[in-house]
Short mmCIF file of C-alpha atoms in Angstrom, two decimals:
data_model
loop_
_atom_site.label_atom_id
_atom_site.label_comp_id
_atom_site.label_asym_id
_atom_site.label_seq_id
_atom_site.Cartn_x
_atom_site.Cartn_y
_atom_site.Cartn_z
CA MET A 1 76.03 193.32 -22.59
CA LEU A 2 74.89 190.12 -24.35
CA PHE A 3 77.71 188.24 -22.89
CA ARG A 4 76.32 189.37 -19.36
CA ILE A 5 73.16 188.18 -20.03
CA VAL A 6 74.30 184.74 -21.29
CA LEU A 7 76.10 184.36 -18.03
CA VAL A 8 73.19 185.37 -16.05
CA PHE A 9 71.06 182.70 -17.63
CA LEU A 10 73.75 180.03 -17.73
CA PHE A 11 74.69 180.33 -14.08
CA PRO A 12 71.13 179.57 -12.65
CA ALA A 13 70.85 176.75 -15.23
CA VAL A 14 73.98 175.14 -13.62
CA ILE A 15 72.68 175.67 -10.25
CA LEU A 16 69.64 173.93 -11.28
CA SER A 17 71.30 171.14 -12.88
CA ALA A 18 73.35 170.39 -9.74
CA CYS A 19 70.31 170.65 -7.55
CA ALA A 20 68.37 168.11 -9.99
CA SER A 21 71.53 165.78 -9.64
CA ASP A 22 71.48 166.00 -5.73
CA THR A 23 67.72 165.60 -5.69
CA ALA A 24 67.95 162.51 -7.85
CA THR A 25 70.69 160.99 -5.76
CA GLN A 26 68.81 161.84 -2.33
CA ASN A 27 65.67 160.26 -3.86
CA SER A 28 67.43 156.93 -4.86
CA VAL A 29 68.78 156.76 -1.25
CA ASP A 30 65.28 157.48 0.19
CA SER A 31 63.74 154.89 -2.30
CA SER A 32 66.07 152.20 -0.97
CA SER A 33 65.40 153.11 2.66
CA VAL A 34 61.66 153.11 2.10
CA ASP A 35 61.67 149.70 0.49
CA THR A 36 63.75 148.31 3.45
CA SER A 37 61.41 149.76 6.16
CA SER A 38 58.44 148.48 4.06
CA ALA A 39 59.75 145.05 4.24
CA ASN A 40 60.49 145.35 7.98
CA VAL A 41 57.02 146.47 8.60
CA ALA A 42 55.61 143.68 6.45
CA GLU A 43 57.68 141.16 8.15
CA LYS A 44 56.38 142.67 11.66
CA SER A 45 52.86 142.44 10.70
CA SER A 46 53.32 139.00 9.48
CA TYR A 47 54.64 137.82 12.86
CA ILE A 48 52.11 139.94 14.94
CA ALA A 49 49.40 137.98 12.96
CA PHE A 50 51.28 134.82 13.71
CA LEU A 51 51.33 135.56 17.66
CA ASP A 52 47.40 135.94 17.35
CA ARG A 53 47.08 132.71 15.54
CA TRP A 54 49.18 131.05 18.44
CA SER A 55 46.97 132.49 21.03
CA GLU A 56 43.72 131.50 19.30
CA ALA A 57 44.96 127.86 18.67
CA LEU A 58 45.76 127.64 22.38
CA THR A 59 42.30 129.04 23.50
CA ARG A 60 40.62 126.57 20.99
CA GLN A 61 43.03 123.89 22.31
CA ASP A 62 43.57 123.06 18.46
CA PHE A 63 46.47 120.69 18.50
CA GLN A 64 46.48 120.10 14.81
CA GLU A 65 47.02 123.98 14.33
CA LEU A 66 49.48 124.07 17.10
CA LYS A 67 51.45 121.32 15.28
CA LEU A 68 51.90 123.86 12.45
CA ILE A 69 53.04 126.63 14.74
CA TYR A 70 55.81 124.97 16.94
CA ALA A 71 59.20 123.52 15.44
CA ASP A 72 59.83 119.84 16.03
CA THR A 73 62.12 120.69 18.94
CA VAL A 74 61.64 123.81 21.09
CA MET A 75 63.61 125.49 23.91
CA TYR A 76 60.65 125.47 26.21
CA TYR A 77 61.23 127.37 29.39
CA GLY A 78 65.01 126.52 29.39
CA ASP A 79 64.58 122.78 28.49
CA ASN A 80 65.11 121.44 24.87
CA LEU A 81 61.82 119.39 24.35
CA LEU A 82 60.15 117.56 21.58
CA SER A 83 56.85 119.42 20.28
CA THR A 84 55.13 116.27 21.06
CA THR A 85 56.29 116.35 24.82
CA ILE A 86 55.04 120.16 24.75
CA PHE A 87 51.75 118.95 23.49
CA SER A 88 51.31 116.34 25.95
CA ARG A 89 51.94 118.81 28.95
CA GLN A 90 49.55 121.29 27.40
CA LYS A 91 46.72 118.79 27.07
CA SER A 92 47.26 117.75 30.78
CA TYR A 93 46.89 121.45 31.46
CA PHE A 94 43.81 121.89 29.58
CA GLN A 95 42.12 118.86 31.16
CA SER A 96 41.89 121.06 34.27
CA HIS A 97 41.59 124.39 32.66
CA GLN A 98 38.97 123.84 30.04
CA ASN A 99 37.96 127.42 29.87
CA TYR A 100 41.55 128.69 29.12
CA ARG A 101 42.01 131.85 27.33
CA GLN A 102 44.95 133.66 25.89
CA ARG A 103 45.55 136.82 24.39
CA ILE A 104 48.49 139.16 23.91
CA PRO A 105 47.63 142.96 24.78
CA GLU A 106 51.15 144.24 24.32
CA ILE A 107 54.33 143.84 22.40
CA ILE A 108 57.06 145.04 24.69
CA GLU A 109 60.15 144.63 22.46
CA THR A 110 61.31 142.99 19.19
CA GLY A 111 64.42 142.45 17.51
CA LYS A 112 66.44 140.11 15.29
CA THR A 113 68.95 137.32 16.66
CA PRO A 114 72.20 137.02 14.96
CA ASP A 115 70.85 134.04 12.78
CA GLY A 116 67.78 136.08 11.60
CA ASN A 117 65.19 135.03 13.74
CA TRP A 118 62.78 137.25 15.68
CA HIS A 119 63.02 137.55 19.49
CA VAL A 120 59.60 138.93 20.62
CA ARG A 121 58.97 140.10 24.11
CA PHE A 122 55.39 140.71 24.98
CA SER A 123 52.83 140.63 27.81
CA LYS A 124 50.55 137.36 27.82
CA GLU A 125 47.17 137.58 29.33
CA VAL A 126 45.89 134.21 30.59
CA ALA A 127 42.19 133.72 31.89
CA THR A 128 41.28 130.43 33.59
CA GLU A 129 38.65 129.53 36.03
CA THR A 130 40.66 130.84 38.73
CA GLY A 131 40.91 134.34 37.40
CA THR A 132 42.95 136.43 34.91
CA LYS A 133 46.80 136.76 35.20
CA THR A 134 49.39 138.65 33.04
CA PHE A 135 53.09 137.42 32.39
CA PRO A 136 55.90 138.98 30.72
CA SER A 137 56.86 136.35 28.05
CA SER A 138 59.01 135.89 25.03
CA LEU A 139 59.29 133.71 22.09
CA ILE A 140 61.97 133.20 19.35
CA ILE A 141 60.19 132.61 16.17
CA SER A 142 61.66 131.78 12.55
CA THR A 143 60.27 132.13 9.12
CA SER A 144 60.93 130.54 5.84
CA GLY A 145 58.70 132.39 3.32
CA GLU A 146 55.22 132.40 4.58
CA THR A 147 55.91 129.81 7.21
CA TRP A 148 56.55 130.71 10.95
CA ARG A 149 57.59 128.28 13.64
CA ILE A 150 58.27 128.98 17.31
CA LEU A 151 61.67 127.78 18.26
CA ALA A 152 61.92 128.92 21.89
CA GLU A 153 59.36 129.95 24.48
CA SER A 154 59.83 131.39 28.07
CA ASP A 155 59.00 134.03 30.56
CA ASP A 156 60.98 136.62 32.47
CA VAL A 157 60.81 134.83 35.85
CA THR A 158 62.35 131.52 34.27
CA ASP A 159 65.02 133.44 32.37
CA VAL A 160 66.13 135.52 35.55
CA ASN A 161 66.17 132.44 37.69
CA LYS A 162 68.35 130.50 35.16
CA ALA A 163 70.58 133.66 34.80
CA ARG A 164 71.00 133.64 38.47
CA GLY A 165 71.87 129.93 38.45
CA ILE A 166 68.87 129.10 40.78
CA PRO A 167 68.63 125.27 40.36
CA THR A 168 65.26 123.51 39.49
CA PRO A 169 64.02 121.44 42.52
CA THR A 170 64.56 117.91 41.59
CA TYR A 171 62.89 114.99 43.43
CA ASN A 172 63.12 111.17 43.38
CA TYR A 173 60.23 108.74 42.85
CA ALA A 174 58.84 106.57 45.35
CA PRO A 175 59.85 104.85 47.91
CA GLU A 176 61.43 108.36 48.89
CA GLU A 177 58.97 110.68 50.57
CA VAL A 178 59.30 114.38 49.83
CA THR A 179 57.83 117.65 50.93
CA LEU A 180 57.04 120.87 49.02
CA GLU A 181 54.61 123.85 48.83
CA GLY A 182 52.29 125.21 46.17
CA VAL A 183 48.60 126.16 45.58
CA LEU A 184 46.02 123.34 45.55
CA GLU A 185 43.33 123.50 42.63
CA GLU A 186 40.46 121.15 41.53
CA GLY A 187 40.33 119.81 38.13
CA LYS A 188 37.53 118.20 35.92
CA SER A 189 38.01 115.14 33.78
CA PHE A 190 35.79 112.78 31.73
CA ASP A 191 35.97 109.20 32.67
CA THR A 192 35.65 107.04 29.76
CA LYS A 193 34.65 103.93 31.70
CA THR A 194 31.44 105.38 32.58
CA ASN A 195 30.81 105.98 28.83
CA GLY A 196 29.26 109.51 29.51
CA ASP A 197 26.76 108.22 32.39
CA PRO A 198 23.79 110.65 31.99
CA LYS A 199 23.72 110.99 35.65
CA SER A 200 27.23 112.11 35.88
CA ASN A 201 27.89 112.96 32.38
CA GLY A 202 31.19 110.99 33.02
CA THR A 203 32.77 113.84 34.74
CA PHE A 204 34.75 113.83 37.93
CA SER A 205 36.92 116.04 40.08
CA TYR A 206 40.55 115.36 40.97
CA PHE A 207 43.01 117.70 42.78
CA VAL A 208 46.33 118.96 41.74
CA VAL A 209 49.24 121.22 43.27
CA TRP A 210 50.83 123.91 41.32
CA PRO A 211 54.38 124.31 42.97
CA ASP A 212 56.08 127.63 43.51
CA ARG A 213 58.57 126.72 40.63
CA PRO A 214 58.40 124.02 37.99
CA ILE A 215 60.04 120.75 39.39
CA ALA A 216 61.96 117.99 37.82
CA MET A 217 62.28 114.03 38.51
CA ASN A 218 65.36 112.05 38.55
CA ALA A 219 65.32 108.83 36.44
CA ASP A 220 65.03 105.58 38.62
CA LEU A 221 65.25 102.97 35.93
CA ASP A 222 66.93 100.57 38.48
CA SER A 223 63.44 100.41 40.20
CA GLY A 224 62.30 98.08 37.49
CA VAL A 225 59.36 100.67 36.64
CA LYS A 226 60.14 101.74 32.88
CA GLU A 227 57.91 104.83 33.47
CA ASN A 228 60.34 106.21 36.12
CA VAL A 229 62.17 108.35 33.60
CA GLU A 230 63.63 111.73 34.01
CA GLU A 231 61.23 114.61 33.62
CA THR A 232 61.73 118.57 33.68
CA ASN A 233 59.57 121.57 33.90
CA ILE A 234 56.52 119.71 35.54
CA ASP A 235 54.23 122.65 36.54
CA ARG A 236 51.66 120.61 38.36
CA PHE A 237 50.88 117.15 39.72
CA GLU A 238 47.79 115.25 40.83
CA LEU A 239 47.22 114.21 44.43
CA ILE A 240 45.89 110.84 45.47
CA GLY A 241 44.39 111.20 48.99
CA LYS A 242 41.06 111.90 50.68
CA ASN A 243 39.17 114.08 48.40
CA ARG A 244 36.82 115.25 51.07
CA VAL A 245 39.92 116.66 52.87
CA LEU A 246 41.57 117.96 49.77
CA ALA A 247 38.18 119.55 48.86
CA THR A 248 38.32 121.96 51.72
CA MET A 249 41.77 123.26 50.53
CA GLN A 250 40.82 124.54 46.99
CA ASN A 251 42.67 127.58 45.96
CA LYS A 252 44.79 127.58 49.14
CA ARG A 253 48.59 127.26 49.56
CA VAL A 254 49.37 124.14 51.10
CA ARG A 255 52.52 121.91 52.23
CA VAL A 256 52.17 118.50 51.10
CA THR A 257 54.19 115.35 51.93
CA GLY A 258 54.06 112.09 49.89
CA LYS A 259 55.55 109.79 47.22
CA PHE A 260 55.96 110.42 43.47
CA PHE A 261 54.96 108.17 40.82
CA HIS A 262 55.17 108.63 37.14
CA SER A 263 52.10 108.61 34.95
CA ASP A 264 51.84 104.87 33.60
CA ASP A 265 48.39 104.87 31.56
CA GLU A 266 45.75 107.08 30.18
CA HIS A 267 43.85 107.59 33.57
CA ASN A 268 46.58 109.79 34.87
CA ARG A 269 45.98 113.42 34.61
CA THR A 270 49.58 114.74 34.99
CA ILE A 271 52.87 113.50 34.15
CA VAL A 272 53.61 112.70 37.70
CA TRP A 273 51.47 112.31 40.70
CA MET A 274 51.66 111.90 44.38
CA VAL A 275 50.33 109.69 47.08
CA VAL A 276 49.72 111.99 50.00
CA THR A 277 50.67 111.24 53.43
CA LYS A 278 50.33 114.55 54.93
CA ILE A 279 49.01 117.88 53.76
CA VAL A 280 48.20 121.17 55.71
CA VAL A 281 47.29 124.87 54.65
CA VAL A 282 50.05 127.27 55.12
CA ASP A 283 49.76 131.09 55.24
#
């Protein structure tokens, strides 16, 4: 009888010991999984904060901060550009959109690239004087410790067009005459020649066209004009024409014909500009 009692007590003890062993093993795996997940969550939290920092820097037009955000070379809407070129284009854009605001209302998808960088797709909300628009956008960002950098920036429309092999509209500088369509907008700038004349505060209007798609310019070094270099991803260009006529076409779709010239000094508001020979409003 005693032998049976001992067996009765020993059998539960063996079961409890085995269960304890399984539990310990299971807890060990779970602990490792939690640690990995926590690291992932922490990294995601860090890059979300980085995206907010990027948006705020653009909203403030803080180029000292943006220098710390972009890598030295960036795949920018399909073109491999120096960050200094990107900043030049952004400054040109902000001259006519001084009330620019950006925020990211939604993260759509995230994932790691094979080399360990983060590919983030999100909706980007942009507010300017002409209204608020939302664009499906994407960034590839890298991290080294606490330092994040933008390696690539694009949007879904550009990516789809490039995937379809749709070529970028490319034009030549003057004397060739070209025709294209886009939306005409008014910009504001400050003329340093007036030294801030109290009567005008040194501000004046100019007009730009936003083509349907970013355009590019062929280099024309044989012309003897050193500025006539190759340019890509031009999203807007200034018009030189009769301002009274251009003013009647604000925020309208136009078909404009003229000759392109490259920016040659600080008084040009865009990378390239056009001398208008003909312009009409189109539906």
